[in-house]
PDB file of C-alpha atoms in Angstrom:
ATOM      1  CA  MET A  35      17.647 -48.712  51.676  1.00 45.00           C
ATOM      2  CA  ASN A  36      18.138 -50.314  55.057  1.00 45.00           C
ATOM      3  CA  ALA A  37      16.824 -53.796  55.735  1.00 44.00           C
ATOM      4  CA  SER A  38      13.440 -52.148  55.949  1.00 49.00           C
ATOM      5  CA  SER A  39      10.407 -54.166  56.928  1.00 48.00           C
ATOM      6  CA  GLU A  40       8.400 -52.368  54.249  1.00 60.00           C
ATOM      7  CA  THR A  41       6.816 -54.822  51.823  1.00 61.00           C
ATOM      8  CA  SER A  42       4.119 -52.840  50.008  1.00 75.00           C
ATOM      9  CA  PRO A  43       4.818 -51.508  46.519  1.00 87.00           C
ATOM     10  CA  GLY A  44       3.037 -48.204  47.291  1.00 88.00           C
ATOM     11  CA  ARG A  45       6.196 -46.109  47.628  1.00 90.00           C
ATOM     12  CA  TYR A  46       7.683 -47.500  44.428  1.00 94.00           C
ATOM     13  CA  VAL A  47       4.470 -46.890  42.456  1.00 95.00           C
ATOM     14  CA  LEU A  48       4.312 -43.334  43.812  1.00 94.00           C
ATOM     15  CA  GLY A  49       8.002 -42.752  42.999  1.00 94.00           C
ATOM     16  CA  PHE A  50       7.597 -44.165  39.500  1.00 96.00           C
ATOM     17  CA  LEU A  51       4.518 -42.047  38.703  1.00 96.00           C
ATOM     18  CA  GLY A  52       6.132 -38.915  40.171  1.00 96.00           C
ATOM     19  CA  SER A  53       9.306 -39.420  38.134  1.00 97.00           C
ATOM     20  CA  LEU A  54       7.242 -40.108  35.021  1.00 96.00           C
ATOM     21  CA  VAL A  55       5.326 -36.838  35.440  1.00 97.00           C
ATOM     22  CA  CYS A  56       8.580 -34.876  35.966  1.00 96.00           C
ATOM     23  CA  THR A  57      10.234 -36.461  32.924  1.00 96.00           C
ATOM     24  CA  LEU A  58       7.281 -35.875  30.610  1.00 96.00           C
ATOM     25  CA  ALA A  59       6.777 -32.308  31.886  1.00 96.00           C
ATOM     26  CA  ALA A  60      10.462 -31.528  31.219  1.00 96.00           C
ATOM     27  CA  TYR A  61      10.193 -33.050  27.751  1.00 96.00           C
ATOM     28  CA  TRP A  62       7.041 -31.043  27.004  1.00 95.00           C
ATOM     29  CA  LEU A  63       8.821 -27.815  28.058  1.00 94.00           C
ATOM     30  CA  VAL A  64      11.525 -28.494  25.489  1.00 93.00           C
ATOM     31  CA  ALA A  65       9.330 -29.893  22.708  1.00 92.00           C
ATOM     32  CA  ALA A  66       6.486 -27.348  22.817  1.00 90.00           C
ATOM     33  CA  HIS A  67       8.415 -24.235  23.984  1.00 88.00           C
ATOM     34  CA  PRO A  68       5.499 -22.882  26.052  1.00 89.00           C
ATOM     35  CA  VAL A  69       7.667 -20.383  27.994  1.00 88.00           C
ATOM     36  CA  ALA A  70      10.652 -18.061  27.430  1.00 89.00           C
ATOM     37  CA  HIS A  71      14.234 -19.347  27.518  1.00 89.00           C
ATOM     38  CA  GLY A  72      15.108 -18.192  31.044  1.00 90.00           C
ATOM     39  CA  THR A  73      11.887 -19.425  32.618  1.00 92.00           C
ATOM     40  CA  GLY A  74      12.175 -22.739  30.771  1.00 93.00           C
ATOM     41  CA  LEU A  75      15.738 -23.263  32.023  1.00 93.00           C
ATOM     42  CA  ALA A  76      14.685 -22.576  35.617  1.00 95.00           C
ATOM     43  CA  ALA A  77      11.695 -24.919  35.224  1.00 95.00           C
ATOM     44  CA  LEU A  78      13.955 -27.714  33.876  1.00 95.00           C
ATOM     45  CA  VAL A  79      16.303 -27.357  36.860  1.00 95.00           C
ATOM     46  CA  ALA A  80      13.321 -27.366  39.252  1.00 96.00           C
ATOM     47  CA  LEU A  81      11.802 -30.482  37.641  1.00 96.00           C
ATOM     48  CA  ALA A  82      15.155 -32.333  37.790  1.00 96.00           C
ATOM     49  CA  LEU A  83      15.571 -31.425  41.482  1.00 96.00           C
ATOM     50  CA  VAL A  84      12.023 -32.551  42.293  1.00 96.00           C
ATOM     51  CA  GLN A  85      12.657 -35.857  40.522  1.00 96.00           C
ATOM     52  CA  LEU A  86      15.976 -36.346  42.369  1.00 95.00           C
ATOM     53  CA  PHE A  87      14.183 -35.730  45.648  1.00 94.00           C
ATOM     54  CA  ILE A  88      11.342 -38.133  44.742  1.00 95.00           C
ATOM     55  CA  GLN A  89      13.781 -40.911  43.816  1.00 95.00           C
ATOM     56  CA  LEU A  90      16.024 -40.374  46.847  1.00 92.00           C
ATOM     57  CA  ALA A  91      13.035 -40.490  49.185  1.00 91.00           C
ATOM     58  CA  LEU A  92      10.893 -43.203  47.578  1.00 91.00           C
ATOM     59  CA  PHE A  93      13.371 -45.475  45.741  1.00 91.00           C
ATOM     60  CA  LEU A  94      16.401 -45.120  48.023  1.00 89.00           C
ATOM     61  CA  HIS A  95      14.327 -44.650  51.225  1.00 85.00           C
ATOM     62  CA  LEU A  96      16.656 -41.916  52.400  1.00 84.00           C
ATOM     63  CA  GLY A  97      14.067 -40.307  54.655  1.00 74.00           C
ATOM     64  CA  GLU A  98      13.581 -43.379  56.838  1.00 73.00           C
ATOM     65  CA  ARG A  99      14.668 -43.549  60.437  1.00 65.00           C
ATOM     66  CA  GLY A 100      18.095 -45.046  61.097  1.00 67.00           C
ATOM     67  CA  ASN A 101      19.533 -43.509  57.936  1.00 76.00           C
ATOM     68  CA  LYS A 102      21.374 -40.673  59.682  1.00 84.00           C
ATOM     69  CA  LEU A 103      24.861 -41.795  58.580  1.00 87.00           C
ATOM     70  CA  ASN A 104      23.729 -42.228  54.978  1.00 89.00           C
ATOM     71  CA  GLN A 105      22.219 -38.756  54.975  1.00 90.00           C
ATOM     72  CA  LEU A 106      25.407 -37.334  56.471  1.00 91.00           C
ATOM     73  CA  ALA A 107      27.531 -39.027  53.789  1.00 93.00           C
ATOM     74  CA  LEU A 108      25.202 -37.672  51.097  1.00 93.00           C
ATOM     75  CA  ALA A 109      25.376 -34.157  52.547  1.00 94.00           C
ATOM     76  CA  LEU A 110      29.193 -34.242  52.563  1.00 95.00           C
ATOM     77  CA  THR A 111      29.192 -35.586  48.997  1.00 96.00           C
ATOM     78  CA  LEU A 112      26.880 -32.794  47.848  1.00 95.00           C
ATOM     79  CA  VAL A 113      29.223 -30.195  49.384  1.00 97.00           C
ATOM     80  CA  ILE A 114      32.178 -31.665  47.450  1.00 96.00           C
ATOM     81  CA  VAL A 115      30.070 -31.916  44.280  1.00 96.00           C
ATOM     82  CA  GLY A 116      29.149 -28.240  44.663  1.00 95.00           C
ATOM     83  CA  ILE A 117      32.781 -27.204  45.135  1.00 96.00           C
ATOM     84  CA  VAL A 118      33.934 -29.261  42.116  1.00 95.00           C
ATOM     85  CA  VAL A 119      31.193 -28.155  39.716  1.00 95.00           C
ATOM     86  CA  VAL A 120      30.804 -24.490  40.720  1.00 95.00           C
ATOM     87  CA  GLY A 121      34.569 -24.095  41.222  1.00 95.00           C
ATOM     88  CA  SER A 122      35.388 -25.556  37.795  1.00 94.00           C
ATOM     89  CA  LEU A 123      32.863 -23.360  36.010  1.00 93.00           C
ATOM     90  CA  TRP A 124      33.963 -20.247  37.893  1.00 94.00           C
ATOM     91  CA  ILE A 125      37.691 -20.730  37.345  1.00 93.00           C
ATOM     92  CA  MET A 126      37.382 -21.773  33.715  1.00 91.00           C
ATOM     93  CA  TYR A 127      35.042 -18.860  32.949  1.00 89.00           C
ATOM     94  CA  ASN A 128      37.549 -16.475  34.479  1.00 91.00           C
ATOM     95  CA  LEU A 129      40.513 -17.981  32.636  1.00 89.00           C
ATOM     96  CA  ASN A 130      38.574 -17.811  29.377  1.00 84.00           C
ATOM     97  CA  ALA A 131      37.637 -14.176  29.960  1.00 85.00           C
ATOM     98  CA  ARG A 132      41.294 -13.302  30.670  1.00 86.00           C
ATOM     99  CA  MET A 133      42.662 -15.149  27.638  1.00 82.00           C
ATOM    100  CA  MET A 134      44.848 -13.038  25.395  1.00 80.00           C
ATOM    101  CA  PRO A 135      42.783 -12.150  22.311  1.00 79.00           C
ATOM    102  CA  THR A 136      43.782 -13.441  18.878  1.00 80.00           C
ATOM    103  CA  PRO A 137      45.739 -11.007  16.632  1.00 83.00           C
ATOM    104  CA  THR A 138      42.640 -10.455  14.442  1.00 82.00           C
ATOM    105  CA  ARG A 139      40.574  -9.540  17.504  1.00 81.00           C
ATOM    106  CA  MET A 140      43.276  -7.143  18.714  1.00 84.00           C
ATOM    107  CA  LEU A 141      43.432  -5.478  15.303  1.00 87.00           C
ATOM    108  CA  GLN A 142      39.654  -5.062  15.280  1.00 86.00           C
ATOM    109  CA  TYR A 143      39.819  -3.568  18.765  1.00 85.00           C
ATOM    110  CA  THR A 144      42.562  -1.023  17.921  1.00 87.00           C
ATOM    111  CA  GLN A 145      40.759  -0.042  14.727  1.00 88.00           C
ATOM    112  CA  SER A 146      37.510   0.506  16.645  1.00 87.00           C
ATOM    113  CA  GLN A 147      39.445   2.727  19.098  1.00 86.00           C
ATOM    114  CA  ASP A 148      41.098   4.702  16.242  1.00 82.00           C
ATOM    115  CA  SER A 149      37.862   5.505  14.522  1.00 74.00           C
ATOM    116  CA  MET A 150      36.339   6.958  17.668  1.00 65.00           C
TER     117      MET A 150
ATOM    118  CA  MET B 845       2.494 -63.558  53.340  1.00 43.00           C
ATOM    119  CA  THR B 846       5.725 -64.359  55.116  1.00 49.00           C
ATOM    120  CA  ASP B 847       7.785 -61.307  55.858  1.00 54.00           C
ATOM    121  CA  ARG B 848      11.413 -62.097  55.219  1.00 54.00           C
ATOM    122  CA  SER B 849      12.743 -59.432  57.566  1.00 52.00           C
ATOM    123  CA  LEU B 850      10.981 -61.113  60.498  1.00 51.00           C
ATOM    124  CA  ALA B 851      12.912 -64.273  59.782  1.00 50.00           C
ATOM    125  CA  LEU B 852      16.272 -62.475  59.788  1.00 53.00           C
ATOM    126  CA  THR B 853      18.212 -62.822  63.013  1.00 54.00           C
ATOM    127  CA  HIS B 854      19.311 -59.678  64.768  1.00 56.00           C
ATOM    128  CA  GLU B 855      22.906 -60.407  63.812  1.00 58.00           C
ATOM    129  CA  ALA B 856      22.110 -60.821  60.131  1.00 59.00           C
ATOM    130  CA  TYR B 857      20.265 -57.529  60.288  1.00 59.00           C
ATOM    131  CA  ALA B 858      23.274 -55.705  61.699  1.00 63.00           C
ATOM    132  CA  THR B 859      25.642 -57.187  59.093  1.00 66.00           C
ATOM    133  CA  GLN B 860      23.246 -56.183  56.357  1.00 68.00           C
ATOM    134  CA  ASP B 861      23.067 -52.596  57.615  1.00 80.00           C
ATOM    135  CA  VAL B 862      26.855 -52.237  57.763  1.00 87.00           C
ATOM    136  CA  THR B 863      27.225 -53.721  54.269  1.00 90.00           C
ATOM    137  CA  VAL B 864      24.539 -51.438  52.885  1.00 89.00           C
ATOM    138  CA  PHE B 865      26.227 -48.432  54.491  1.00 91.00           C
ATOM    139  CA  GLY B 866      29.580 -49.428  52.981  1.00 93.00           C
ATOM    140  CA  PHE B 867      27.978 -49.760  49.578  1.00 94.00           C
ATOM    141  CA  TRP B 868      26.328 -46.379  50.058  1.00 94.00           C
ATOM    142  CA  LEU B 869      29.790 -44.862  50.639  1.00 95.00           C
ATOM    143  CA  TYR B 870      30.956 -46.446  47.373  1.00 96.00           C
ATOM    144  CA  LEU B 871      27.956 -44.863  45.604  1.00 96.00           C
ATOM    145  CA  MET B 872      28.896 -41.483  47.072  1.00 96.00           C
ATOM    146  CA  SER B 873      32.444 -41.799  45.716  1.00 96.00           C
ATOM    147  CA  ASP B 874      30.971 -42.768  42.345  1.00 96.00           C
ATOM    148  CA  CYS B 875      28.880 -39.630  42.627  1.00 96.00           C
ATOM    149  CA  LEU B 876      32.118 -37.626  42.840  1.00 96.00           C
ATOM    150  CA  ILE B 877      33.401 -39.243  39.634  1.00 97.00           C
ATOM    151  CA  PHE B 878      30.224 -38.186  37.868  1.00 97.00           C
ATOM    152  CA  ALA B 879      30.468 -34.706  39.419  1.00 97.00           C
ATOM    153  CA  SER B 880      33.908 -34.194  37.872  1.00 97.00           C
ATOM    154  CA  LEU B 881      32.668 -35.497  34.510  1.00 97.00           C
ATOM    155  CA  PHE B 882      29.639 -33.166  34.678  1.00 96.00           C
ATOM    156  CA  ALA B 883      31.960 -30.257  35.535  1.00 96.00           C
ATOM    157  CA  THR B 884      34.170 -31.148  32.549  1.00 96.00           C
ATOM    158  CA  TYR B 885      31.121 -31.287  30.297  1.00 96.00           C
ATOM    159  CA  ALA B 886      29.814 -27.966  31.602  1.00 94.00           C
ATOM    160  CA  VAL B 887      33.177 -26.316  30.876  1.00 94.00           C
ATOM    161  CA  LEU B 888      33.671 -27.877  27.430  1.00 94.00           C
ATOM    162  CA  HIS B 889      30.153 -28.063  25.986  1.00 92.00           C
ATOM    163  CA  THR B 890      30.528 -24.875  23.928  1.00 90.00           C
ATOM    164  CA  ASN B 891      33.931 -25.876  22.496  1.00 89.00           C
ATOM    165  CA  THR B 892      32.680 -27.486  19.295  1.00 89.00           C
ATOM    166  CA  PHE B 893      35.826 -26.585  17.266  1.00 88.00           C
ATOM    167  CA  GLY B 894      33.745 -25.723  14.205  1.00 88.00           C
ATOM    168  CA  GLY B 895      31.946 -29.070  14.449  1.00 88.00           C
ATOM    169  CA  PRO B 896      28.291 -29.801  15.223  1.00 92.00           C
ATOM    170  CA  ASP B 897      26.808 -28.720  18.561  1.00 90.00           C
ATOM    171  CA  ALA B 898      24.410 -30.591  20.860  1.00 90.00           C
ATOM    172  CA  ARG B 899      21.332 -29.162  19.147  1.00 90.00           C
ATOM    173  CA  SER B 900      22.215 -30.511  15.727  1.00 91.00           C
ATOM    174  CA  LEU B 901      23.315 -33.953  17.001  1.00 93.00           C
ATOM    175  CA  PHE B 902      20.712 -35.209  19.458  1.00 93.00           C
ATOM    176  CA  SER B 903      17.212 -36.469  18.756  1.00 93.00           C
ATOM    177  CA  LEU B 904      14.815 -35.742  21.628  1.00 94.00           C
ATOM    178  CA  PRO B 905      12.246 -38.559  21.056  1.00 95.00           C
ATOM    179  CA  TYR B 906      15.123 -41.076  20.950  1.00 96.00           C
ATOM    180  CA  VAL B 907      16.523 -39.824  24.265  1.00 96.00           C
ATOM    181  CA  LEU B 908      13.034 -39.778  25.813  1.00 96.00           C
ATOM    182  CA  ALA B 909      12.697 -43.467  24.924  1.00 97.00           C
ATOM    183  CA  GLU B 910      16.061 -44.224  26.607  1.00 97.00           C
ATOM    184  CA  THR B 911      14.982 -42.231  29.682  1.00 97.00           C
ATOM    185  CA  LEU B 912      11.610 -43.959  30.055  1.00 97.00           C
ATOM    186  CA  ILE B 913      13.194 -47.405  29.634  1.00 98.00           C
ATOM    187  CA  LEU B 914      15.772 -46.718  32.348  1.00 97.00           C
ATOM    188  CA  LEU B 915      13.170 -45.203  34.691  1.00 97.00           C
ATOM    189  CA  THR B 916      10.914 -48.247  34.277  1.00 97.00           C
ATOM    190  CA  SER B 917      13.864 -50.556  34.953  1.00 97.00           C
ATOM    191  CA  SER B 918      14.559 -48.685  38.207  1.00 96.00           C
ATOM    192  CA  PHE B 919      10.913 -49.255  39.171  1.00 96.00           C
ATOM    193  CA  THR B 920      10.952 -52.986  38.326  1.00 97.00           C
ATOM    194  CA  ALA B 921      14.196 -53.401  40.315  1.00 96.00           C
ATOM    195  CA  GLY B 922      12.346 -51.918  43.296  1.00 95.00           C
ATOM    196  CA  LEU B 923       9.470 -54.372  42.816  1.00 95.00           C
ATOM    197  CA  GLY B 924      12.052 -57.173  42.578  1.00 96.00           C
ATOM    198  CA  ILE B 925      13.559 -56.257  45.920  1.00 94.00           C
ATOM    199  CA  LEU B 926      10.095 -56.174  47.513  1.00 94.00           C
ATOM    200  CA  ALA B 927       9.441 -59.694  46.207  1.00 94.00           C
ATOM    201  CA  ALA B 928      12.798 -60.812  47.631  1.00 94.00           C
ATOM    202  CA  ARG B 929      11.874 -59.393  51.056  1.00 91.00           C
ATOM    203  CA  ARG B 930       8.622 -61.379  50.900  1.00 91.00           C
ATOM    204  CA  ASP B 931      10.687 -64.485  50.151  1.00 92.00           C
ATOM    205  CA  ARG B 932       9.105 -65.071  46.732  1.00 93.00           C
ATOM    206  CA  ALA B 933      11.914 -66.403  44.567  1.00 94.00           C
ATOM    207  CA  ARG B 934       9.998 -66.786  41.299  1.00 94.00           C
ATOM    208  CA  GLU B 935       8.561 -63.279  41.506  1.00 95.00           C
ATOM    209  CA  THR B 936      12.006 -61.881  42.325  1.00 96.00           C
ATOM    210  CA  ILE B 937      13.549 -63.613  39.323  1.00 96.00           C
ATOM    211  CA  ALA B 938      10.734 -62.397  37.072  1.00 97.00           C
ATOM    212  CA  TRP B 939      11.087 -58.720  38.107  1.00 97.00           C
ATOM    213  CA  PHE B 940      14.872 -58.738  37.826  1.00 97.00           C
ATOM    214  CA  ALA B 941      14.651 -60.501  34.446  1.00 97.00           C
ATOM    215  CA  VAL B 942      12.368 -57.676  33.242  1.00 98.00           C
ATOM    216  CA  THR B 943      14.870 -55.160  34.649  1.00 97.00           C
ATOM    217  CA  LEU B 944      17.697 -56.900  32.794  1.00 98.00           C
ATOM    218  CA  LEU B 945      15.758 -56.852  29.511  1.00 98.00           C
ATOM    219  CA  LEU B 946      15.024 -53.133  29.924  1.00 98.00           C
ATOM    220  CA  SER B 947      18.656 -52.368  30.739  1.00 97.00           C
ATOM    221  CA  LEU B 948      19.820 -54.317  27.690  1.00 97.00           C
ATOM    222  CA  SER B 949      17.412 -52.383  25.454  1.00 98.00           C
ATOM    223  CA  PHE B 950      18.717 -49.140  26.981  1.00 98.00           C
ATOM    224  CA  LEU B 951      22.275 -50.239  26.211  1.00 98.00           C
ATOM    225  CA  GLY B 952      21.252 -51.221  22.678  1.00 97.00           C
ATOM    226  CA  LEU B 953      19.776 -47.757  22.066  1.00 97.00           C
ATOM    227  CA  GLU B 954      22.841 -46.033  23.507  1.00 97.00           C
ATOM    228  CA  ILE B 955      25.314 -48.122  21.500  1.00 97.00           C
ATOM    229  CA  HIS B 956      23.265 -47.430  18.361  1.00 97.00           C
ATOM    230  CA  GLU B 957      23.358 -43.695  19.134  1.00 96.00           C
ATOM    231  CA  PHE B 958      27.143 -43.744  19.723  1.00 97.00           C
ATOM    232  CA  ALA B 959      27.773 -45.812  16.585  1.00 97.00           C
ATOM    233  CA  GLY B 960      25.726 -43.349  14.519  1.00 96.00           C
ATOM    234  CA  LEU B 961      27.723 -40.390  15.863  1.00 96.00           C
ATOM    235  CA  VAL B 962      31.075 -42.069  15.230  1.00 96.00           C
ATOM    236  CA  ALA B 963      30.025 -43.205  11.729  1.00 96.00           C
ATOM    237  CA  ALA B 964      29.100 -39.611  10.856  1.00 95.00           C
ATOM    238  CA  GLY B 965      32.611 -38.490  11.854  1.00 93.00           C
ATOM    239  CA  ASN B 966      31.431 -37.043  15.165  1.00 94.00           C
ATOM    240  CA  GLY B 967      33.403 -39.350  17.449  1.00 93.00           C
ATOM    241  CA  PRO B 968      35.083 -38.299  20.718  1.00 94.00           C
ATOM    242  CA  SER B 969      38.087 -36.890  18.838  1.00 94.00           C
ATOM    243  CA  ARG B 970      35.959 -34.407  16.858  1.00 94.00           C
ATOM    244  CA  SER B 971      35.858 -31.637  19.496  1.00 93.00           C
ATOM    245  CA  GLY B 972      36.184 -30.863  23.192  1.00 94.00           C
ATOM    246  CA  PHE B 973      32.402 -30.959  23.450  1.00 95.00           C
ATOM    247  CA  LEU B 974      32.194 -34.468  21.979  1.00 96.00           C
ATOM    248  CA  SER B 975      35.103 -35.753  24.113  1.00 96.00           C
ATOM    249  CA  ALA B 976      33.298 -34.577  27.240  1.00 97.00           C
ATOM    250  CA  TYR B 977      29.976 -35.942  25.986  1.00 97.00           C
ATOM    251  CA  PHE B 978      31.310 -39.419  25.215  1.00 97.00           C
ATOM    252  CA  THR B 979      33.218 -39.596  28.517  1.00 97.00           C
ATOM    253  CA  LEU B 980      30.222 -38.573  30.628  1.00 97.00           C
ATOM    254  CA  VAL B 981      27.501 -40.590  28.885  1.00 97.00           C
ATOM    255  CA  GLY B 982      29.896 -43.471  28.159  1.00 97.00           C
ATOM    256  CA  THR B 983      30.874 -43.764  31.838  1.00 98.00           C
ATOM    257  CA  HIS B 984      27.198 -44.009  32.746  1.00 98.00           C
ATOM    258  CA  GLY B 985      26.689 -46.609  29.983  1.00 97.00           C
ATOM    259  CA  LEU B 986      29.645 -48.607  31.315  1.00 98.00           C
ATOM    260  CA  HIS B 987      28.017 -48.620  34.764  1.00 98.00           C
ATOM    261  CA  VAL B 988      24.768 -49.884  33.225  1.00 98.00           C
ATOM    262  CA  ALA B 989      26.655 -52.601  31.323  1.00 98.00           C
ATOM    263  CA  LEU B 990      28.500 -53.804  34.445  1.00 97.00           C
ATOM    264  CA  GLY B 991      25.260 -53.625  36.441  1.00 97.00           C
ATOM    265  CA  SER B 992      23.577 -55.829  33.820  1.00 98.00           C
ATOM    266  CA  LEU B 993      26.354 -58.402  34.150  1.00 98.00           C
ATOM    267  CA  TRP B 994      25.983 -58.295  37.939  1.00 97.00           C
ATOM    268  CA  MET B 995      22.211 -58.759  37.536  1.00 97.00           C
ATOM    269  CA  LEU B 996      22.711 -61.769  35.279  1.00 97.00           C
ATOM    270  CA  VAL B 997      25.034 -63.396  37.836  1.00 97.00           C
ATOM    271  CA  LEU B 998      22.544 -62.762  40.657  1.00 97.00           C
ATOM    272  CA  LEU B 999      19.656 -64.172  38.599  1.00 97.00           C
ATOM    273  CA  VAL B1000      21.612 -67.405  38.220  1.00 97.00           C
ATOM    274  CA  GLN B1001      22.490 -67.369  41.939  1.00 95.00           C
ATOM    275  CA  VAL B1002      18.853 -66.953  42.993  1.00 96.00           C
ATOM    276  CA  ALA B1003      17.677 -69.543  40.478  1.00 95.00           C
ATOM    277  CA  PHE B1004      20.064 -72.174  41.850  1.00 95.00           C
ATOM    278  CA  ARG B1005      20.451 -71.273  45.524  1.00 94.00           C
ATOM    279  CA  GLY B1006      17.199 -69.481  46.276  1.00 92.00           C
ATOM    280  CA  LEU B1007      16.722 -66.384  48.385  1.00 94.00           C
ATOM    281  CA  SER B1008      19.369 -66.933  51.065  1.00 93.00           C
ATOM    282  CA  ASP B1009      20.193 -64.013  53.369  1.00 91.00           C
ATOM    283  CA  THR B1010      23.359 -63.426  51.341  1.00 92.00           C
ATOM    284  CA  ASN B1011      21.471 -63.330  48.062  1.00 94.00           C
ATOM    285  CA  VAL B1012      18.850 -60.936  49.432  1.00 94.00           C
ATOM    286  CA  ARG B1013      21.667 -58.661  50.605  1.00 93.00           C
ATOM    287  CA  ARG B1014      23.298 -58.798  47.162  1.00 94.00           C
ATOM    288  CA  LEU B1015      19.990 -57.995  45.480  1.00 95.00           C
ATOM    289  CA  THR B1016      19.501 -55.058  47.859  1.00 94.00           C
ATOM    290  CA  LEU B1017      22.899 -53.629  46.872  1.00 95.00           C
ATOM    291  CA  LEU B1018      22.172 -54.170  43.173  1.00 96.00           C
ATOM    292  CA  ALA B1019      18.825 -52.360  43.485  1.00 95.00           C
ATOM    293  CA  LEU B1020      20.579 -49.461  45.252  1.00 95.00           C
ATOM    294  CA  PHE B1021      23.136 -49.315  42.447  1.00 97.00           C
ATOM    295  CA  TRP B1022      20.349 -49.348  39.877  1.00 97.00           C
ATOM    296  CA  HIS B1023      18.341 -46.528  41.495  1.00 96.00           C
ATOM    297  CA  PHE B1024      21.579 -44.531  41.726  1.00 96.00           C
ATOM    298  CA  LEU B1025      22.253 -44.974  37.999  1.00 97.00           C
ATOM    299  CA  ASP B1026      18.762 -43.739  37.189  1.00 97.00           C
ATOM    300  CA  ILE B1027      19.333 -40.632  39.313  1.00 96.00           C
ATOM    301  CA  ILE B1028      22.558 -39.925  37.389  1.00 97.00           C
ATOM    302  CA  TRP B1029      20.635 -40.400  34.138  1.00 97.00           C
ATOM    303  CA  VAL B1030      18.007 -37.825  35.207  1.00 97.00           C
ATOM    304  CA  LEU B1031      20.882 -35.315  35.419  1.00 96.00           C
ATOM    305  CA  ILE B1032      22.341 -36.399  32.056  1.00 97.00           C
ATOM    306  CA  PHE B1033      18.879 -36.198  30.442  1.00 96.00           C
ATOM    307  CA  THR B1034      18.301 -32.686  31.789  1.00 96.00           C
ATOM    308  CA  ILE B1035      21.765 -31.156  31.403  1.00 95.00           C
ATOM    309  CA  VAL B1036      23.151 -32.856  28.299  1.00 96.00           C
ATOM    310  CA  TYR B1037      20.031 -33.505  26.243  1.00 96.00           C
ATOM    311  CA  LEU B1038      17.302 -31.002  27.290  1.00 95.00           C
ATOM    312  CA  PHE B1039      19.301 -27.819  28.085  1.00 93.00           C
ATOM    313  CA  PRO B1040      20.483 -27.221  24.469  1.00 92.00           C
ATOM    314  CA  PHE B1041      16.898 -27.328  23.179  1.00 91.00           C
ATOM    315  CA  ILE B1042      15.197 -24.982  25.644  1.00 85.00           C
TER     316      ILE B1042
END
């Protein structure tokens, strides 16, 4: 990432193999369905996060010394990303839940109340 | 083995660091664009408007091929930048040429996928889900296309002018851009393509 003096391909080979394992493992989870839905979803998220970490550290050299400002910028970006993504989902879920039901739905609801 | 970074003057080093940091800030702002597109997709992905959903549209082996091609291209770009740091022009050109070929095959696969969807009447105007899908994946594809053009220009630059400090700096920024695009694709692969099938 910085004008690093590193010239050996070791980190890139490691990053490539690590990413390859994560990708194939995630694909296997989806293709072979070895675990239940909830567990599988959590495992997919975990594998994606591991791969992001591997690539940030080994391809983008984010862990190296002298990268403090870059790390700070990334941290701030992740905060904004979190606010945008979580906030959007939260607000839109709420709005959807509070939507006025369609006339058919309302009729069904009143009928279900009447019959009780 | 001559180590290029030893040959760089202190001043050139400092300029390079500031430029790289500036480019990093651009990547972070690009990250925010993708964050808003991901948020849009997350909100709209169930709104299929009676049309097909993700499960019935996407082919997993096809997407795996796209993913592996892009991942390999990120790796070869890294090897290219190592060769540039060692001041080996031919090796640099070779690695970046491989990267360019891989990125063009990725683009070919993606365009083929999009064309198939549109031909089957499942274009961006079909439903909220497909609008969000085409915007998110299309924006990434546009980045890859522009990156390929940038790579082509740099290949010509290096071929004619060699590995000057300026060219090494440009290659460094391009490699950063390329690794960043692969990271975004990991998220697209997981969220857009794998989640519906789990």
